[in-house]
Amino acid sequence: MRILITGGAGFLGSHLSDLLLAEGHEVICMDNFLTGRPENIAHLIGNPNFQLISYDVTNYIYVDGPLDFILHLASPASPVDFEDLGIKILKVGALGTHKTLGLAVAKKAKFLLTSTSEVYGDPLVHPQSEDYLGNVDPIGMRGVYDEAKRFAEAMTMAYHRLHGVDVRIVRIFNTYGERMRQDDGRAIPNFVSQALTGQDLTVYGDGSQTRSICHYSDLIAGIYKLMQSDITTPVNIGNPYEITMLDLANKIVEMTGSQSRVAFHDLPRSHGNDPKVRLPDITKARTHLDWEPKIGPDEGLSRTIEWFKKELDK
Ligand code: NAD
Ligand code: UDP
């Protein structure tokens, strides 16, 4: 297939590009490097099946030649960006999704949206299955991201119903691993780089809030299975390994052999409406995609720690 991937120079987009190229597809990566990095795709430059277009997808998109699939990943994703990049996040979720869907109609291409567990907001049911409608504050600090993704899902389904676009929606739960930026701001890159540099680990609040952490390799495998399926409704992809942020910080201190200590901080302004719990119900992915995560936290975190060590040595 000839595949356009927006946000292809980001953490997940670059890994997905690697997988698609390894599977024999042609990849066109479109990215404006707002939160992505040239280093993530440097190894792909020169590959005849890979093309990079430096472009902001909130504008009209032109791509030469046919396209079989459009994967719309472009969007800042770290809560630290919710304050400064709020308008850009809303624009890429709304205008970027509109433009990429329009391109899908023009090219008769299939379309996949990377949505998020954030559509469930601060959930009142636990675990979260795809039929839970969520608890989102549209005007809270997270509203820019949560509502952008909820709008993107609505737009995707409208194009499916009105224009017959063959769509996929993946709701991604916290995914981590190699190639996350040291200054990404999300919990795992923060804790790992803090532990490796002997700084205190910044646990926000009392650290009792939970997340369920998935290694990127499992997520990417799930997305590839979803692309090959015919499921047009949202599918949760994540690892049901749930852990409190305090336990996660302590685990990372232990795994790195660091002398760092855990320090409790007030929630930063950007982290308003911080969900207290998050756990995916992955029955749908298990049943319909025959997918489940294979990499547990010990293996995933040690791979991530090794990668951050090399990055810090550079
Ligand atoms: P990332 O920041 O590494 O990647 C996002 C990419 O999108 C970056 O390369 C960035 O430069 C690019 N981008 C942003 N705005 C753009 C625009 N207007 N035009 C073109 N490119 C633009 O983040 P990630 O973790 O790789 O996330 C990728 C996708 O997965 C996002 O849509 C995110 O919402 C979703 N997601 C990720 C997670 C996770 O845990 N990693 C969880 C839920 C959802
Ligand atoms: N968190 C933390 N310390 C940090 C970064 C994050 O305690 O240095 C907490 C944050 O408040 C949230 C959880 O870790 O409860 C996960 O945050 P992250 O930014 O990774 O992603 P989120 O799931 O909130 O989008």
XYZ file of C-alpha atoms and ligand atoms in Angstrom:
383
model
C 0.000 0.000 0.000
C 0.969 3.641 -0.453
C 0.337 5.211 2.960
C 0.320 8.823 4.172
C 1.125 9.188 7.854
C 0.629 12.580 9.464
C 2.742 13.134 12.571
C 5.126 10.539 11.140
C 8.197 12.160 12.730
C 6.766 11.818 16.239
C 7.301 9.095 18.813
C 4.536 6.755 17.628
C 4.497 7.896 13.997
C 8.157 7.060 13.455
C 7.770 3.575 14.948
C 4.665 2.989 12.848
C 6.582 4.136 9.750
C 9.293 1.581 10.561
C 6.717 -1.202 10.834
C 4.929 -0.248 7.615
C 8.194 -0.099 5.664
C 9.244 -3.469 7.104
C 5.892 -4.880 5.919
C 6.706 -3.719 2.374
C 4.539 -0.595 2.154
C 5.436 2.818 0.784
C 5.297 5.584 3.417
C 4.822 9.316 2.973
C 5.481 11.082 6.272
C 3.924 14.524 6.706
C 4.987 16.484 9.770
C 5.629 20.086 10.802
C 8.024 19.058 13.621
C 5.995 20.857 16.265
C 6.696 18.086 18.778
C 8.367 15.534 16.480
C 12.083 15.250 15.758
C 14.156 14.748 12.596
C 16.258 12.183 14.540
C 13.227 9.868 14.739
C 13.167 9.396 10.978
C 16.806 10.185 10.054
C 17.452 6.462 9.449
C 14.636 6.402 6.854
C 15.937 9.223 4.692
C 17.270 7.701 1.470
C 14.947 4.680 1.669
C 13.250 4.652 -1.763
C 9.943 3.678 -0.127
C 10.007 6.632 2.273
C 9.236 10.268 1.541
C 9.173 13.192 3.965
C 6.942 16.210 3.410
C 7.480 18.986 5.924
C 3.994 20.470 6.221
C 1.324 21.669 8.657
C -1.752 19.504 8.060
C -4.175 22.185 9.246
C -3.738 23.664 5.732
C -5.075 22.303 2.450
C -3.130 19.118 1.725
C -1.893 18.104 -1.703
C -0.249 14.750 -2.274
C 0.862 13.570 -5.687
C -0.291 10.127 -6.858
C -2.581 7.508 -5.329
C -3.011 6.773 -1.640
C -4.421 3.568 -0.162
C -4.456 4.582 3.509
C -4.167 7.810 5.501
C -3.075 7.497 9.117
C -3.792 10.720 10.991
C -1.495 10.846 14.009
C -0.528 14.539 13.947
C -1.212 16.220 17.297
C 0.805 17.246 20.316
C 0.005 14.676 22.998
C 1.765 15.649 26.212
C -0.209 17.450 28.953
C 2.661 19.935 29.390
C 1.689 21.279 25.954
C -1.994 21.727 26.764
C -1.373 25.283 27.977
C 0.978 26.763 25.354
C -0.108 24.678 22.348
C -3.838 24.636 23.148
C -4.945 26.386 19.968
C -2.613 24.326 17.771
C -3.996 21.143 19.379
C -7.580 22.220 18.668
C -6.654 23.160 15.115
C -4.909 19.904 14.261
C -7.762 17.892 15.806
C -10.411 19.876 13.931
C -8.895 21.380 10.761
C -6.200 18.714 10.382
C -8.768 15.933 10.669
C -11.036 17.738 8.182
C -8.230 18.155 5.645
C -6.988 14.584 5.940
C -10.528 13.215 5.622
C -11.076 15.385 2.558
C -7.901 13.931 1.105
C -9.202 10.417 1.902
C -12.357 11.159 -0.132
C -10.327 12.552 -3.041
C -7.950 9.570 -3.087
C -10.573 6.935 -2.179
C -8.209 5.988 0.645
C -8.966 4.278 3.953
C -8.516 6.498 7.005
C -7.284 5.834 10.541
C -7.515 8.340 13.392
C -5.360 8.048 16.501
C -7.757 9.054 19.224
C -7.104 8.705 22.913
C -8.287 7.416 26.273
C -8.648 11.143 27.070
C -12.042 11.019 25.336
C -13.193 9.290 28.556
C -11.973 12.305 30.584
C -11.775 11.747 34.346
C -13.702 8.480 34.119
C -16.590 7.598 36.380
C -16.550 3.959 35.287
C -13.553 1.683 35.618
C -12.176 0.068 33.499
C -13.168 2.044 30.418
C -14.761 0.187 27.509
C -15.524 1.770 24.145
C -19.205 2.314 24.982
C -18.409 4.575 27.970
C -19.284 8.118 26.919
C -16.830 9.881 29.198
C -16.638 12.665 31.742
C -14.936 15.621 30.072
C -14.834 19.273 31.128
C -14.772 21.216 27.833
C -13.369 24.359 29.447
C -10.790 22.687 31.719
C -7.061 22.622 30.912
C -7.429 19.242 29.204
C -10.450 20.369 27.211
C -8.264 21.493 24.302
C -6.993 17.956 23.780
C -10.008 15.914 24.882
C -12.497 17.942 22.862
C -10.190 18.107 19.822
C -10.073 14.322 19.790
C -13.812 13.971 20.455
C -14.477 16.364 17.562
C -12.010 14.406 15.397
C -13.903 11.182 16.154
C -17.222 12.874 15.301
C -15.790 14.230 12.032
C -14.349 10.813 11.153
C -17.725 9.115 11.680
C -19.516 11.876 9.717
C -17.211 11.258 6.724
C -17.839 7.545 7.124
C -21.608 8.008 7.096
C -21.880 10.791 4.522
C -18.996 10.042 2.152
C -18.557 6.327 2.754
C -14.923 6.676 3.856
C -13.681 3.364 5.258
C -12.488 4.511 8.698
C -10.704 3.161 11.776
C -10.474 4.868 15.160
C -7.953 3.723 17.743
C -8.275 5.014 21.313
C -4.727 4.850 22.591
C -4.031 4.466 26.315
C -0.730 5.718 27.792
C 2.022 4.398 25.552
C 5.725 4.813 26.219
C 9.119 3.729 25.008
C 12.211 4.451 22.991
C 12.241 7.758 21.034
C 10.159 9.714 23.526
C 11.827 13.084 24.039
C 13.633 13.678 27.347
C 11.664 16.918 27.627
C 8.391 15.325 26.450
C 6.912 16.050 29.893
C 4.908 12.839 30.237
C 5.416 10.734 33.359
C 7.704 7.980 32.038
C 10.217 10.176 30.145
C 10.251 12.551 33.131
C 10.812 9.825 35.733
C 13.411 7.939 33.670
C 15.489 10.993 32.810
C 15.203 12.304 36.379
C 16.322 8.944 37.802
C 19.225 8.668 35.366
C 20.492 12.176 36.139
C 20.136 11.938 39.919
C 17.291 14.434 40.186
C 14.225 14.063 42.370
C 11.316 12.318 40.632
C 8.469 14.809 40.314
C 5.313 12.991 41.432
C 2.304 15.266 41.049
C -0.296 15.290 43.828
C -0.075 12.342 46.216
C 0.818 9.934 43.417
C -2.280 7.778 43.964
C -3.606 8.463 40.450
C -3.280 5.469 38.143
C -2.391 4.919 34.509
C -2.081 1.710 32.491
C 1.147 1.659 30.546
C 1.708 0.064 27.152
C 5.009 -0.386 25.332
C 4.914 1.205 21.871
C 5.693 -2.079 20.073
C 2.433 -3.609 21.285
C 0.453 -0.513 20.342
C 1.918 -0.386 16.841
C 1.117 -4.081 16.324
C -2.472 -3.356 17.420
C -2.793 -0.425 15.027
C -1.541 -2.588 12.157
C -4.125 -5.262 12.994
C -6.840 -2.606 13.155
C -5.804 -1.309 9.704
C -6.287 -4.819 8.328
C -9.657 -5.309 10.037
C -13.023 -3.945 8.955
C -13.958 -2.343 12.301
C -15.171 1.203 11.700
C -16.018 1.988 15.350
C -13.479 2.975 18.045
C -11.184 0.311 19.513
C -9.225 0.692 22.760
C -5.569 -0.280 22.494
C -3.534 -0.300 25.679
C -2.032 -2.559 28.291
C -4.314 -3.284 31.253
C -1.301 -3.146 33.580
C -2.510 -0.416 35.962
C -0.106 1.282 38.372
C -0.161 4.353 40.623
C 2.252 7.135 39.684
C 3.994 6.767 43.049
C 4.589 3.040 42.454
C 5.742 3.798 38.918
C 8.251 6.378 40.180
C 9.578 3.960 42.806
C 9.791 1.166 40.242
C 11.861 3.361 37.924
C 14.193 4.376 40.781
C 14.699 0.696 41.569
C 15.195 -0.395 37.950
C 17.752 2.334 37.246
C 19.609 1.729 40.526
C 19.373 5.475 41.074
C 19.986 7.414 44.299
C 17.159 9.789 43.327
C 14.224 10.297 45.670
C 10.573 10.875 45.017
C 9.431 14.477 45.584
C 5.748 15.388 45.697
C 4.697 18.471 43.728
C 1.412 20.279 43.295
C -0.209 19.476 39.960
C 1.122 21.955 37.388
C -1.479 24.270 35.843
C -1.277 22.329 32.562
C -2.391 19.182 34.436
C -5.775 20.503 35.615
C -8.515 17.809 35.494
C -5.836 15.116 35.872
C -7.780 11.823 35.593
C -7.614 9.884 38.850
C -7.731 6.445 37.267
C -7.342 4.972 33.799
C -7.566 1.349 32.698
C -8.511 0.046 29.256
C -11.066 -2.669 28.748
C -9.468 -4.389 25.742
C -12.100 -7.075 25.216
C -12.970 -5.648 21.783
C -9.354 -5.719 20.557
C -8.824 -9.188 22.037
C -11.984 -10.563 20.472
C -12.067 -8.842 17.091
C -8.376 -8.195 16.372
C -6.940 -11.204 18.182
C -4.563 -8.686 19.733
C -3.150 -8.337 23.171
C -0.044 -6.744 24.639
C 3.025 -8.961 24.916
C 5.580 -6.655 26.553
C 5.178 -6.323 30.320
C 6.357 -3.295 32.300
C 9.693 -4.849 33.328
C 10.778 -5.497 29.756
C 9.235 -2.306 28.336
C 10.673 -0.044 30.993
C 14.135 -1.615 30.842
C 14.233 -1.125 27.058
C 13.169 2.484 27.583
C 15.751 3.060 30.329
C 18.550 1.641 28.139
C 17.506 3.959 25.317
C 17.399 7.036 27.560
C 20.864 6.129 28.920
C 22.275 6.201 25.380
C 20.503 9.483 24.620
C 21.880 11.118 27.768
C 25.403 9.950 26.863
C 25.228 11.686 23.471
P 4.366 13.128 19.329
O 4.255 14.535 19.809
O 5.691 12.461 19.431
O 3.894 13.027 17.800
C 2.973 13.910 17.229
C 3.523 14.358 15.888
O 2.564 15.226 15.241
C 4.808 15.171 16.015
O 5.780 14.670 15.125
C 4.385 16.587 15.626
O 5.433 17.351 15.089
C 3.275 16.302 14.647
N 2.331 17.417 14.455
C 1.666 18.120 15.407
N 0.892 19.063 14.839
C 1.054 18.944 13.489
C 0.520 19.630 12.357
N -0.353 20.635 12.513
N 0.922 19.257 11.114
C 1.791 18.237 10.947
N 2.345 17.545 11.983
C 1.960 17.905 13.236
O 3.244 12.305 20.100
P 2.888 10.749 20.056
O 2.896 10.244 21.445
O 3.698 10.056 19.036
O 1.352 10.810 19.601
C 0.957 10.479 18.275
C -0.574 10.429 18.213
O -1.065 9.432 19.114
C -1.252 11.749 18.605
O -2.386 11.938 17.769
C -1.710 11.499 20.020
O -2.836 12.272 20.356
C -2.023 10.010 19.984
N -1.946 9.412 21.317
C -0.737 9.113 21.881
C -0.696 8.539 23.155
C 0.573 8.131 23.816
O 0.522 7.641 24.948
N 1.741 8.253 23.224
C -1.897 8.320 23.845
C -3.089 8.671 23.241
C -3.112 9.207 21.962
N 2.866 12.888 36.375
C 3.657 13.007 37.496
N 4.903 13.540 37.336
C 5.401 13.950 36.150
C 4.581 13.823 35.002
C 3.319 13.291 35.148
O 3.252 12.627 38.596
O 6.558 14.419 36.117
C 1.526 12.308 36.517
C 0.388 13.136 35.912
O -0.108 14.062 36.858
C -0.628 12.055 35.569
C 0.232 10.834 35.256
O 1.512 11.102 35.804
O -1.426 11.762 36.698
C 0.384 10.552 33.756
O 0.757 11.761 33.146
P 1.244 11.845 31.639
O 1.665 13.247 31.415
O 2.244 10.778 31.376
O -0.028 11.488 30.762
P -1.615 11.649 30.930
O -2.090 10.276 31.134
O -1.935 12.517 32.092
O -2.026 12.237 29.648
